[in-house]
Short mmCIF file of C-alpha atoms and ligand atoms in Angstrom, two decimals:
data_model
loop_
_atom_site.label_atom_id
_atom_site.label_comp_id
_atom_site.label_asym_id
_atom_site.label_seq_id
_atom_site.Cartn_x
_atom_site.Cartn_y
_atom_site.Cartn_z
CA MET A 68 -52.92 -16.35 28.23
CA ASN A 69 -54.97 -16.27 24.01
CA THR A 70 -54.22 -17.63 21.34
CA LYS A 71 -53.45 -14.46 19.46
CA ILE A 72 -50.40 -13.78 21.87
CA THR A 73 -49.56 -18.15 21.76
CA VAL A 74 -48.86 -17.67 18.36
CA ARG A 75 -46.77 -14.27 18.44
CA LEU A 76 -44.83 -16.32 21.23
CA ILE A 77 -44.56 -19.61 19.50
CA PHE A 78 -43.83 -17.20 15.93
CA SER A 79 -41.11 -15.03 17.93
CA ILE A 80 -39.17 -18.18 19.17
CA ALA A 81 -39.47 -20.07 16.09
CA LEU A 82 -37.86 -16.94 14.92
CA GLY A 83 -35.62 -16.37 17.19
CA PHE A 84 -34.19 -19.83 17.64
CA LEU A 85 -34.05 -19.56 12.77
CA SER A 86 -31.97 -16.31 13.48
CA SER A 87 -29.85 -17.61 15.88
CA VAL A 88 -29.17 -21.04 13.79
CA VAL A 89 -28.24 -18.08 10.31
CA HIS A 90 -26.01 -16.40 12.07
CA SER A 91 -24.39 -19.67 14.00
CA GLN A 92 -23.91 -20.51 10.36
CA ASN A 93 -22.33 -17.16 8.97
CA SER A 94 -19.68 -16.65 11.90
CA THR A 95 -18.72 -19.93 10.40
CA SER A 96 -18.77 -19.91 6.86
CA LYS A 97 -16.95 -16.02 6.73
CA PRO A 98 -13.95 -16.03 5.20
CA ASN A 99 -10.52 -15.09 6.40
CA VAL A 100 -8.14 -12.98 5.05
CA LEU A 101 -4.19 -12.37 4.32
CA LEU A 102 -3.35 -8.79 4.47
CA ILE A 103 -0.31 -8.75 2.41
CA MET A 104 2.02 -4.95 2.57
CA VAL A 105 4.78 -5.42 1.06
CA ASP A 106 6.38 -1.55 2.22
CA ASP A 107 7.35 1.62 -0.97
CA MET A 108 6.92 -1.27 -3.37
CA ASN A 109 6.17 0.43 -6.53
CA ASP A 110 4.86 -0.87 -10.09
CA TRP A 111 7.91 -2.25 -10.78
CA VAL A 112 6.75 -6.16 -9.47
CA GLY A 113 6.27 -8.31 -12.79
CA ALA A 114 2.52 -8.53 -12.71
CA PHE A 115 2.40 -4.48 -13.41
CA GLY A 116 4.85 -3.66 -15.81
CA GLY A 117 6.11 -1.63 -14.19
CA HIS A 118 10.26 -2.86 -15.04
CA PRO A 119 10.95 -4.77 -17.51
CA GLN A 120 14.14 -7.06 -15.10
CA ALA A 121 11.57 -7.64 -12.36
CA ILE A 122 11.83 -10.88 -11.33
CA THR A 123 8.59 -11.05 -9.35
CA PRO A 124 7.32 -14.88 -9.69
CA ASN A 125 5.26 -15.47 -6.96
CA MET A 126 3.73 -12.35 -7.13
CA ASP A 127 3.33 -12.65 -11.06
CA GLN A 128 1.26 -16.11 -9.66
CA LEU A 129 -0.89 -14.21 -7.50
CA ALA A 130 -2.16 -12.07 -10.04
CA ALA A 131 -2.55 -14.29 -12.43
CA ARG A 132 -5.47 -15.75 -10.75
CA SER A 133 -6.68 -12.47 -8.74
CA ILE A 134 -8.09 -8.82 -9.63
CA VAL A 135 -5.44 -6.63 -10.61
CA PHE A 136 -6.27 -3.39 -10.34
CA LYS A 137 -3.77 -1.23 -12.23
CA ASN A 138 -4.57 2.07 -11.00
CA ALA A 139 -4.51 1.82 -7.43
CA SER A 140 -3.61 4.74 -5.14
CA CYS A 141 -2.47 5.49 -1.94
CA SER A 142 -4.41 8.13 0.06
CA ALA A 143 -0.62 9.95 1.23
CA ALA A 144 3.01 8.36 -0.51
CA LEU A 145 4.58 8.39 2.76
CA CYS A 146 3.97 5.20 5.21
CA ASN A 147 2.36 6.36 8.40
CA PRO A 148 -0.78 8.74 6.69
CA SER A 149 -1.30 6.09 4.31
CA ARG A 150 -1.67 2.79 6.42
CA THR A 151 -3.33 4.78 9.29
CA SER A 152 -5.72 5.91 5.90
CA MET A 153 -6.18 2.82 5.17
CA LEU A 154 -6.42 0.97 8.56
CA THR A 155 -8.78 3.66 9.94
CA GLY A 156 -11.07 4.13 6.63
CA TYR A 157 -10.32 7.92 7.56
CA GLN A 158 -7.71 10.54 5.05
CA PRO A 159 -4.98 12.61 6.33
CA PHE A 160 -7.40 15.99 5.88
CA THR A 161 -9.42 13.83 8.04
CA THR A 162 -8.04 12.91 11.61
CA GLY A 163 -4.74 15.74 10.76
CA VAL A 164 -2.05 12.36 10.53
CA TYR A 165 0.09 13.92 7.76
CA GLY A 166 3.59 13.24 8.37
CA ASN A 167 5.54 10.60 10.12
CA ILE A 168 4.97 11.78 13.33
CA GLU A 169 0.89 12.09 14.33
CA VAL A 170 -0.81 8.76 16.37
CA PHE A 171 -4.22 9.48 15.56
CA ARG A 172 -5.44 8.38 18.57
CA LYS A 173 -4.00 11.89 20.17
CA MET A 174 -5.79 14.06 17.24
CA LYS A 175 -9.59 15.22 18.69
CA GLY A 176 -12.06 13.13 17.64
CA PHE A 177 -10.25 9.96 17.04
CA GLU A 178 -9.27 8.61 20.06
CA ASN A 179 -11.38 5.91 20.15
CA THR A 180 -11.26 5.51 16.19
CA ILE A 181 -11.95 1.38 15.18
CA THR A 182 -9.52 0.41 13.32
CA LEU A 183 -9.61 -2.34 9.91
CA PRO A 184 -8.76 -5.40 12.06
CA GLN A 185 -10.92 -4.13 15.34
CA TYR A 186 -13.67 -3.51 12.98
CA PHE A 187 -13.60 -7.35 12.47
CA ALA A 188 -12.50 -8.86 15.95
CA LYS A 189 -15.77 -7.18 17.03
CA ASN A 190 -17.77 -9.06 14.38
CA GLY A 191 -16.10 -12.37 15.38
CA TYR A 192 -13.18 -12.84 13.85
CA LYS A 193 -9.96 -13.80 15.30
CA THR A 194 -7.18 -11.02 14.40
CA ALA A 195 -2.90 -10.52 13.80
CA ALA A 196 -0.43 -9.20 12.65
CA SER A 197 3.23 -9.86 11.80
CA GLY A 198 6.18 -7.23 10.71
CA LYS A 199 5.47 -3.82 10.00
CA ILE A 200 1.01 -2.82 9.22
CA PHE A 201 1.78 -0.06 11.11
CA HIS A 202 4.45 2.89 10.70
CA ASN A 203 6.39 1.04 13.93
CA PRO A 204 5.48 -2.06 15.38
CA ARG A 205 7.27 -2.28 17.91
CA GLY A 206 5.09 -0.36 19.93
CA THR A 207 3.45 -2.23 22.90
CA ALA A 208 0.69 -0.82 25.08
CA LYS A 209 3.20 -0.33 27.61
CA GLU A 210 5.58 1.53 25.88
CA PRO A 211 2.98 3.16 22.30
CA LYS A 212 5.46 3.68 20.01
CA GLU A 213 5.03 6.92 17.72
CA GLY A 214 2.79 5.46 14.59
CA SER A 215 2.36 2.56 16.15
CA ASP A 216 -1.84 1.22 18.18
CA PRO A 217 -0.84 -1.41 20.34
CA GLY A 218 -3.67 -3.98 20.22
CA SER A 219 -5.63 -3.17 16.95
CA PHE A 220 -4.74 -6.63 16.64
CA GLN A 221 -5.63 -9.53 19.09
CA GLN A 222 -1.63 -10.58 18.39
CA GLU A 223 0.92 -9.65 17.01
CA ASN A 224 4.17 -10.53 16.81
CA LYS A 225 7.19 -8.00 17.69
CA VAL A 226 9.37 -8.35 14.70
CA GLY A 227 12.91 -7.21 13.62
CA LEU A 228 12.56 -5.67 10.56
CA GLY A 229 13.99 -6.40 6.85
CA VAL A 230 17.54 -7.44 6.42
CA PRO A 231 19.62 -7.42 9.04
CA TYR A 232 23.11 -4.77 8.09
CA PRO A 233 25.67 -6.17 6.68
CA LYS A 234 28.96 -5.92 9.48
CA GLU A 235 30.47 -3.61 7.62
CA ARG A 236 27.15 -1.46 6.86
CA PHE A 237 28.01 1.36 4.44
CA VAL A 238 31.04 -0.48 2.35
CA HIS A 239 28.38 -2.21 0.03
CA GLY A 240 27.18 0.60 -1.53
CA LEU A 241 26.48 4.94 -1.61
CA ASN A 242 26.60 6.74 1.98
CA PHE A 243 26.93 10.15 0.95
CA LYS A 244 26.59 11.19 3.98
CA ARG A 245 30.52 8.94 5.47
CA ALA A 246 31.30 10.42 1.27
CA GLY A 247 30.63 14.44 2.46
CA VAL A 248 27.92 14.51 -0.59
CA LYS A 249 25.26 17.08 0.59
CA GLY A 250 22.01 16.01 -1.42
CA SER A 251 20.61 12.82 0.96
CA LYS A 252 18.27 13.53 3.91
CA THR A 253 18.01 9.52 4.76
CA ARG A 254 20.92 7.75 6.59
CA SER A 255 19.62 4.96 4.88
CA PHE A 256 20.32 5.77 1.54
CA ASP A 257 22.00 2.68 0.59
CA TRP A 258 22.35 -0.63 -0.46
CA GLY A 259 24.15 -3.67 -1.30
CA PRO A 260 24.42 -7.63 -1.13
CA VAL A 261 24.36 -9.63 2.14
CA GLU A 262 26.21 -12.30 3.03
CA THR A 263 22.46 -14.50 4.89
CA THR A 264 20.33 -16.93 4.10
CA ASP A 265 16.39 -16.19 3.67
CA GLU A 266 15.57 -17.58 6.98
CA GLU A 267 18.08 -15.25 8.97
CA THR A 268 16.01 -12.53 7.56
CA ASN A 269 13.48 -10.21 9.31
CA ASP A 270 11.27 -10.38 6.36
CA TRP A 271 11.24 -14.08 6.04
CA LYS A 272 10.55 -14.54 9.65
CA SER A 273 8.01 -11.97 9.53
CA ALA A 274 6.15 -14.12 6.35
CA ASP A 275 7.04 -17.24 8.12
CA TYR A 276 4.69 -16.65 11.40
CA ALA A 277 1.63 -15.63 9.60
CA ALA A 278 3.04 -19.07 7.69
CA LYS A 279 2.34 -20.53 11.09
CA PHE A 280 -0.26 -18.97 12.31
CA LEU A 281 -2.02 -20.53 8.74
CA GLN A 282 -1.42 -23.94 9.93
CA GLU A 283 -3.07 -23.42 13.23
CA LYS A 284 -6.33 -24.15 14.31
CA HIS A 285 -8.68 -21.43 14.33
CA GLU A 286 -12.39 -21.36 15.50
CA LYS A 287 -13.21 -18.07 14.48
CA PRO A 288 -12.81 -16.68 11.37
CA PHE A 289 -9.63 -14.94 11.02
CA PHE A 290 -8.04 -11.20 9.63
CA LEU A 291 -4.16 -11.79 9.48
CA ALA A 292 -1.90 -9.01 8.25
CA CYS A 293 1.31 -9.75 6.90
CA GLY A 294 4.21 -6.36 6.26
CA ILE A 295 7.73 -7.24 4.53
CA PHE A 296 10.14 -3.96 4.48
CA ARG A 297 11.69 -4.43 1.78
CA PRO A 298 12.46 -2.84 -0.59
CA HIS A 299 12.09 -0.30 1.55
CA LEU A 300 15.37 1.69 2.10
CA PRO A 301 17.68 0.36 2.53
CA LEU A 302 18.22 -2.06 -0.05
CA TYR A 303 19.82 -4.27 1.64
CA ALA A 304 18.93 -8.26 0.90
CA PRO A 305 20.86 -11.35 0.47
CA LYS A 306 23.30 -11.88 -1.63
CA LYS A 307 22.05 -13.83 -3.62
CA TYR A 308 18.83 -12.15 -5.07
CA PHE A 309 21.64 -9.72 -5.98
CA ASP A 310 23.65 -12.11 -8.42
CA LEU A 311 19.66 -12.64 -10.10
CA PHE A 312 21.54 -9.26 -11.92
CA ASP A 313 23.66 -7.70 -13.68
CA GLU A 314 24.33 -4.49 -13.03
CA GLU A 315 25.11 -3.85 -16.13
CA ASN A 316 22.64 -4.29 -18.97
CA ILE A 317 20.16 -2.82 -15.30
CA GLU A 318 17.84 -0.36 -17.86
CA LEU A 319 17.44 2.92 -16.51
CA PRO A 320 13.69 4.32 -15.95
CA THR A 321 12.91 6.25 -19.49
CA VAL A 322 13.36 10.02 -18.12
CA LEU A 323 12.83 13.34 -19.72
CA LYS A 324 15.51 16.21 -19.62
CA ASN A 325 13.97 19.07 -18.05
CA ASP A 326 11.09 17.43 -17.18
CA LEU A 327 10.65 19.82 -13.98
CA GLN A 328 10.85 23.12 -15.17
CA ASP A 329 6.79 22.69 -15.96
CA VAL A 330 5.36 21.40 -12.66
CA GLY A 331 4.75 24.08 -10.03
CA LYS A 332 7.45 25.25 -6.94
CA ILE A 333 5.93 23.33 -4.26
CA GLY A 334 6.49 20.16 -6.35
CA ALA A 335 9.78 20.81 -7.70
CA LYS A 336 10.54 21.72 -3.80
CA TRP A 337 9.91 17.62 -2.59
CA THR A 338 11.92 16.88 -5.98
CA GLY A 339 15.97 15.28 -4.12
CA LYS A 340 17.48 16.80 -7.09
CA GLY A 341 20.74 16.79 -5.60
CA LEU A 342 20.53 13.85 -4.77
CA HIS A 343 19.96 12.22 -8.17
CA ALA A 344 22.90 15.59 -9.49
CA GLU A 345 25.11 12.72 -6.99
CA ILE A 346 24.16 9.89 -8.16
CA LEU A 347 24.90 9.87 -11.65
CA ARG A 348 28.38 12.11 -10.50
CA ASN A 349 28.90 9.31 -9.24
CA ASN A 350 27.92 6.92 -12.05
CA LYS A 351 25.70 4.37 -8.73
CA TRP A 352 22.07 5.09 -11.01
CA LYS A 353 22.45 1.21 -12.03
CA SER A 354 23.46 -0.09 -9.27
CA ALA A 355 20.01 1.43 -7.51
CA VAL A 356 17.90 0.13 -9.33
CA ARG A 357 19.39 -2.71 -9.40
CA GLY A 358 19.89 -2.26 -5.56
CA TYR A 359 15.63 -1.99 -6.55
CA LEU A 360 15.60 -4.28 -7.86
CA ALA A 361 16.95 -7.82 -5.83
CA SER A 362 15.37 -6.10 -2.39
CA LEU A 363 11.80 -6.64 -4.52
CA ALA A 364 12.82 -10.19 -5.50
CA PHE A 365 13.52 -10.71 -1.79
CA ALA A 366 10.34 -9.47 -0.86
CA ASP A 367 8.54 -10.94 -3.58
CA ALA A 368 10.36 -14.41 -1.71
CA CYS A 369 9.22 -14.06 1.14
CA VAL A 370 5.46 -12.91 -0.06
CA GLY A 371 6.00 -16.51 -1.38
CA HIS A 372 7.12 -18.23 1.70
CA LEU A 373 3.72 -17.38 2.91
CA LEU A 374 1.27 -17.90 -0.23
CA ASP A 375 2.87 -21.13 -0.40
CA ASN A 376 2.00 -21.91 3.27
CA LEU A 377 -1.40 -20.81 2.53
CA GLU A 378 -1.87 -22.89 0.02
CA LYS A 379 -0.87 -25.82 2.03
CA SER A 380 -4.10 -24.79 4.59
CA LYS A 381 -6.98 -25.87 5.23
CA TYR A 382 -7.98 -22.34 4.24
CA LYS A 383 -6.86 -21.57 0.85
CA GLU A 384 -10.84 -22.15 0.03
CA ASN A 385 -12.18 -19.55 2.51
CA THR A 386 -9.21 -16.67 2.34
CA ILE A 387 -9.51 -13.66 0.84
CA ILE A 388 -6.68 -12.61 0.12
CA VAL A 389 -4.98 -8.42 -0.41
CA LEU A 390 -1.54 -7.61 -1.64
CA MET A 391 -1.07 -4.01 -1.70
CA GLY A 392 1.94 -1.94 -1.15
CA ASP A 393 1.82 1.47 0.68
CA HIS A 394 2.47 3.83 -1.82
CA GLY A 395 5.09 4.25 -5.08
CA TRP A 396 9.13 4.71 -5.16
CA HIS A 397 11.11 7.63 -7.51
CA LEU A 398 14.09 6.38 -9.23
CA GLY A 399 15.07 8.65 -10.85
CA GLU A 400 11.74 9.22 -12.83
CA LYS A 401 11.47 13.02 -12.39
CA GLU A 402 15.00 13.97 -11.01
CA HIS A 403 14.00 12.55 -7.77
CA TRP A 404 13.91 9.38 -5.51
CA SER A 405 12.11 7.91 -3.46
CA LYS A 406 8.47 8.59 -1.83
CA GLN A 407 6.71 11.73 -1.60
CA THR A 408 5.89 13.85 -3.88
CA LEU A 409 2.29 13.64 -6.08
CA TRP A 410 3.35 12.31 -9.71
CA GLU A 411 2.39 9.39 -10.29
CA GLU A 412 5.57 6.70 -9.12
CA SER A 413 4.73 8.44 -5.68
CA ALA A 414 0.93 7.70 -5.28
CA LYS A 415 0.36 5.15 -7.64
CA THR A 416 0.30 1.40 -5.05
CA PRO A 417 0.08 -2.32 -6.12
CA LEU A 418 -2.80 -3.96 -5.21
CA ILE A 419 -4.67 -7.61 -6.17
CA ILE A 420 -6.80 -9.18 -4.23
CA PHE A 421 -8.67 -13.22 -5.02
CA ASP A 422 -11.11 -13.85 -3.29
CA PRO A 423 -12.15 -17.66 -3.64
CA SER A 424 -15.46 -17.13 -3.57
CA LYS A 425 -16.30 -15.33 -6.73
CA GLY A 426 -13.60 -16.77 -8.70
CA GLU A 427 -12.19 -13.68 -10.72
CA LYS A 428 -9.83 -13.03 -12.13
CA GLY A 429 -8.60 -10.06 -14.61
CA VAL A 430 -7.14 -6.48 -15.05
CA SER A 431 -9.39 -3.75 -13.69
CA LEU A 432 -8.53 -0.36 -15.01
CA ARG A 433 -10.19 2.08 -11.86
CA THR A 434 -8.78 3.85 -9.73
CA VAL A 435 -9.49 2.88 -6.69
CA SER A 436 -7.95 3.85 -3.31
CA LEU A 437 -5.94 1.91 -0.87
CA ILE A 438 -8.70 4.09 1.36
CA ASP A 439 -11.42 1.91 -0.21
CA ILE A 440 -10.01 -1.51 1.45
CA TYR A 441 -11.69 -0.91 5.00
CA PRO A 442 -14.77 -0.86 3.57
CA THR A 443 -14.40 -3.34 0.28
CA LEU A 444 -13.14 -5.91 3.19
CA ILE A 445 -17.09 -5.11 5.49
CA ASP A 446 -18.16 -5.94 1.98
CA LEU A 447 -16.35 -8.83 0.30
CA CYS A 448 -17.07 -10.49 4.77
CA GLY A 449 -20.79 -9.84 4.70
CA LEU A 450 -20.05 -7.74 7.87
CA PRO A 451 -22.86 -4.74 8.61
CA LYS A 452 -22.22 -2.14 6.64
CA LYS A 453 -19.52 1.52 8.44
CA ASN A 454 -20.77 4.29 7.70
CA ASP A 455 -18.67 6.87 8.58
CA LEU A 456 -15.90 5.65 6.67
CA ASP A 457 -14.17 7.44 3.37
CA GLY A 458 -13.96 5.58 1.88
CA ASN A 459 -15.63 3.49 -0.62
CA SER A 460 -16.89 -0.29 -1.87
CA PHE A 461 -15.48 -1.28 -4.84
CA GLU A 462 -16.85 -5.02 -4.27
CA ASN A 463 -18.60 -5.42 -7.51
CA LEU A 464 -14.64 -4.45 -9.43
CA ILE A 465 -13.57 -7.97 -7.05
CA ALA A 466 -17.47 -9.68 -9.25
CA ASN A 467 -16.40 -8.22 -11.92
CA PRO A 468 -13.24 -5.81 -13.11
CA LYS A 469 -14.84 -3.83 -15.69
CA GLY A 470 -17.60 -3.02 -13.26
CA LYS A 471 -19.38 0.36 -12.66
CA TRP A 472 -17.01 2.97 -10.87
CA SER A 473 -16.90 6.68 -11.00
CA HIS A 474 -14.40 8.02 -8.55
CA SER A 475 -11.03 9.16 -9.01
CA ALA A 476 -8.60 7.98 -6.44
CA LEU A 477 -6.99 11.24 -3.90
CA THR A 478 -3.94 11.79 -2.85
CA THR A 479 -2.53 14.51 -0.70
CA LYS A 480 0.90 14.91 1.37
CA GLY A 481 0.50 18.05 3.38
CA GLU A 482 -2.05 20.13 4.17
CA GLY A 483 -4.01 21.36 0.68
CA ASN A 484 -1.33 19.17 -2.00
CA TYR A 485 -3.33 17.18 -3.65
CA THR A 486 -4.38 14.55 -6.44
CA LEU A 487 -6.73 12.90 -8.16
CA ARG A 488 -6.55 10.47 -10.35
CA ASP A 489 -9.21 9.06 -12.96
CA GLU A 490 -8.52 6.83 -15.65
CA ASN A 491 -7.47 8.82 -18.23
CA TYR A 492 -6.59 11.73 -16.39
CA ARG A 493 -3.21 12.93 -13.39
CA TYR A 494 -4.73 16.94 -11.83
CA ILE A 495 -2.74 17.94 -9.15
CA LEU A 496 -3.28 21.13 -7.45
CA TYR A 497 -0.81 22.81 -4.75
CA ALA A 498 -1.19 25.31 -1.66
CA ASP A 499 -0.50 27.67 -3.27
CA GLY A 500 -3.19 27.31 -6.22
CA PHE A 501 -0.64 25.85 -8.93
CA GLU A 502 -2.30 22.75 -10.93
CA GLU A 503 -0.74 20.44 -12.66
CA LEU A 504 -2.23 18.49 -15.76
CA TYR A 505 -1.72 15.10 -17.26
CA ASP A 506 -3.07 13.07 -20.36
CA HIS A 507 -2.25 9.26 -19.15
CA LYS A 508 -3.50 7.96 -22.40
CA VAL A 509 -0.79 9.72 -24.32
CA ASP A 510 1.86 11.06 -21.25
CA PRO A 511 1.73 8.09 -18.86
CA MET A 512 5.23 9.32 -17.20
CA GLU A 513 3.31 12.71 -17.20
CA TRP A 514 5.98 14.87 -18.60
CA LYS A 515 3.97 17.02 -19.69
CA ASN A 516 1.75 19.49 -18.50
CA ILE A 517 -1.34 20.54 -20.32
CA ALA A 518 -3.32 22.54 -16.82
CA SER A 519 -2.97 25.74 -19.25
CA ASN A 520 -3.83 24.88 -21.75
CA SER A 521 -7.44 26.09 -22.21
CA LYS A 522 -8.91 22.69 -24.55
CA ASN A 523 -8.25 21.46 -21.19
CA LYS A 524 -10.57 24.39 -18.97
CA SER A 525 -13.46 21.86 -18.94
CA ILE A 526 -11.53 19.17 -17.33
CA LEU A 527 -10.14 21.47 -14.84
CA GLU A 528 -13.10 22.42 -13.87
CA ARG A 529 -14.18 18.94 -13.15
CA PHE A 530 -11.53 17.68 -11.15
CA ARG A 531 -10.87 20.99 -9.35
CA LYS A 532 -15.46 20.46 -8.39
CA GLU A 533 -14.82 16.78 -7.43
CA LEU A 534 -11.71 17.57 -4.95
CA LYS A 535 -13.37 20.00 -3.39
CA SER A 536 -16.70 17.75 -2.07
CA LEU A 537 -13.99 14.98 -0.75
CA VAL A 538 -12.49 18.12 0.68
CA LYS A 539 -15.28 19.24 2.95
CA LYS A 540 -16.69 16.11 3.39
CA1 CA K 178 6.17 3.10 2.77
CA1 CA K 179 7.20 17.77 -17.53
#
């Protein structure tokens, strides 16, 4: 062996040794991830200021030490397409998953999709889920259910959701179906207190499973996801949370009369005008708002149980916390209840990120989206880039919430209906070509559609161009 070869050989052995040392250090020092997803939670969380009477001390406390994204959007204002998009990193129009019944793995070209938890597992993480993360948490490998993806998480807690139904299910709220009143499309449109303890509820059990996971010893870094089902319908919560709110003094959302006059035909058709009229006719608006606030306060307590256990655990200093809803929720705004519109109340979702290594806190007004979570978590955890994702990493905003961000947030509903949100405006394009434009600087409730005002032509042009570039991708 000549000297040159010997030197090269020694050098490469030394390099190999060094890189293995570096590698093992990396894998042990990687941060853990705790992802908390609260179903149908709108910006009524205290820290987001959506309702003055919200009682969410645990989420507010987390917000106070984190980056609070006040202009975050979902990819779709419905459980399955929103969650599928966040967990695959692809927009609804990329996979074709627009509704609650499609399964992304049955879509051509997406059979072998590597989901967010699978990507973490591939890169040395242990992954676990409790409660609703994929749309249907009850699917098993033997019996996959619509909207489930058995195997995405290495370990999954198959549980019930929310709060067990009261014995006399429909005694507390309004059961439109039973009352024979037209207008409700969902049989779950009900609310009321349930005589039960926190510990007996499914949501508490979901949080408790994750809490116990945090007390265990884990050899690898972990990616732990916990889904809380309330404030998803029906709005049943333990009685003590209803007792926090006095129905008489409940503040209603501010609603403009005839707000729907200047919206698109498609948008107006999506609203539940009939349901809203029935709620008014039955004088139940305050009662329903109280049901939502009580359910949200209960969800917050479940989140608190989990976060308290993280605080008590040895993972406290090395765990990134991501807390989000899956989309927003209307409670009468634009004569609509629930989700599935392209307006702010549906498209906006709370998003809080705490990264102990950055130690930053504050509010970010950048218009990020849940589609950006996948690439962002890759960067925050130092995993190899995944270049086929639709979203953009906003790692820079975790270090500096006022940092650079040049993307509008895109939300899709069905084929050909889109909305873009930047820090000043919301733009909507329906499949029939109708456009809406709202100026959030002066119109936070999106009352006045200014798309037809010739003054705004250049703003419209900018959004049209951006939307084209995103949808064509
Ligand atoms: Ca949902
Ligand atoms: Ca209007």
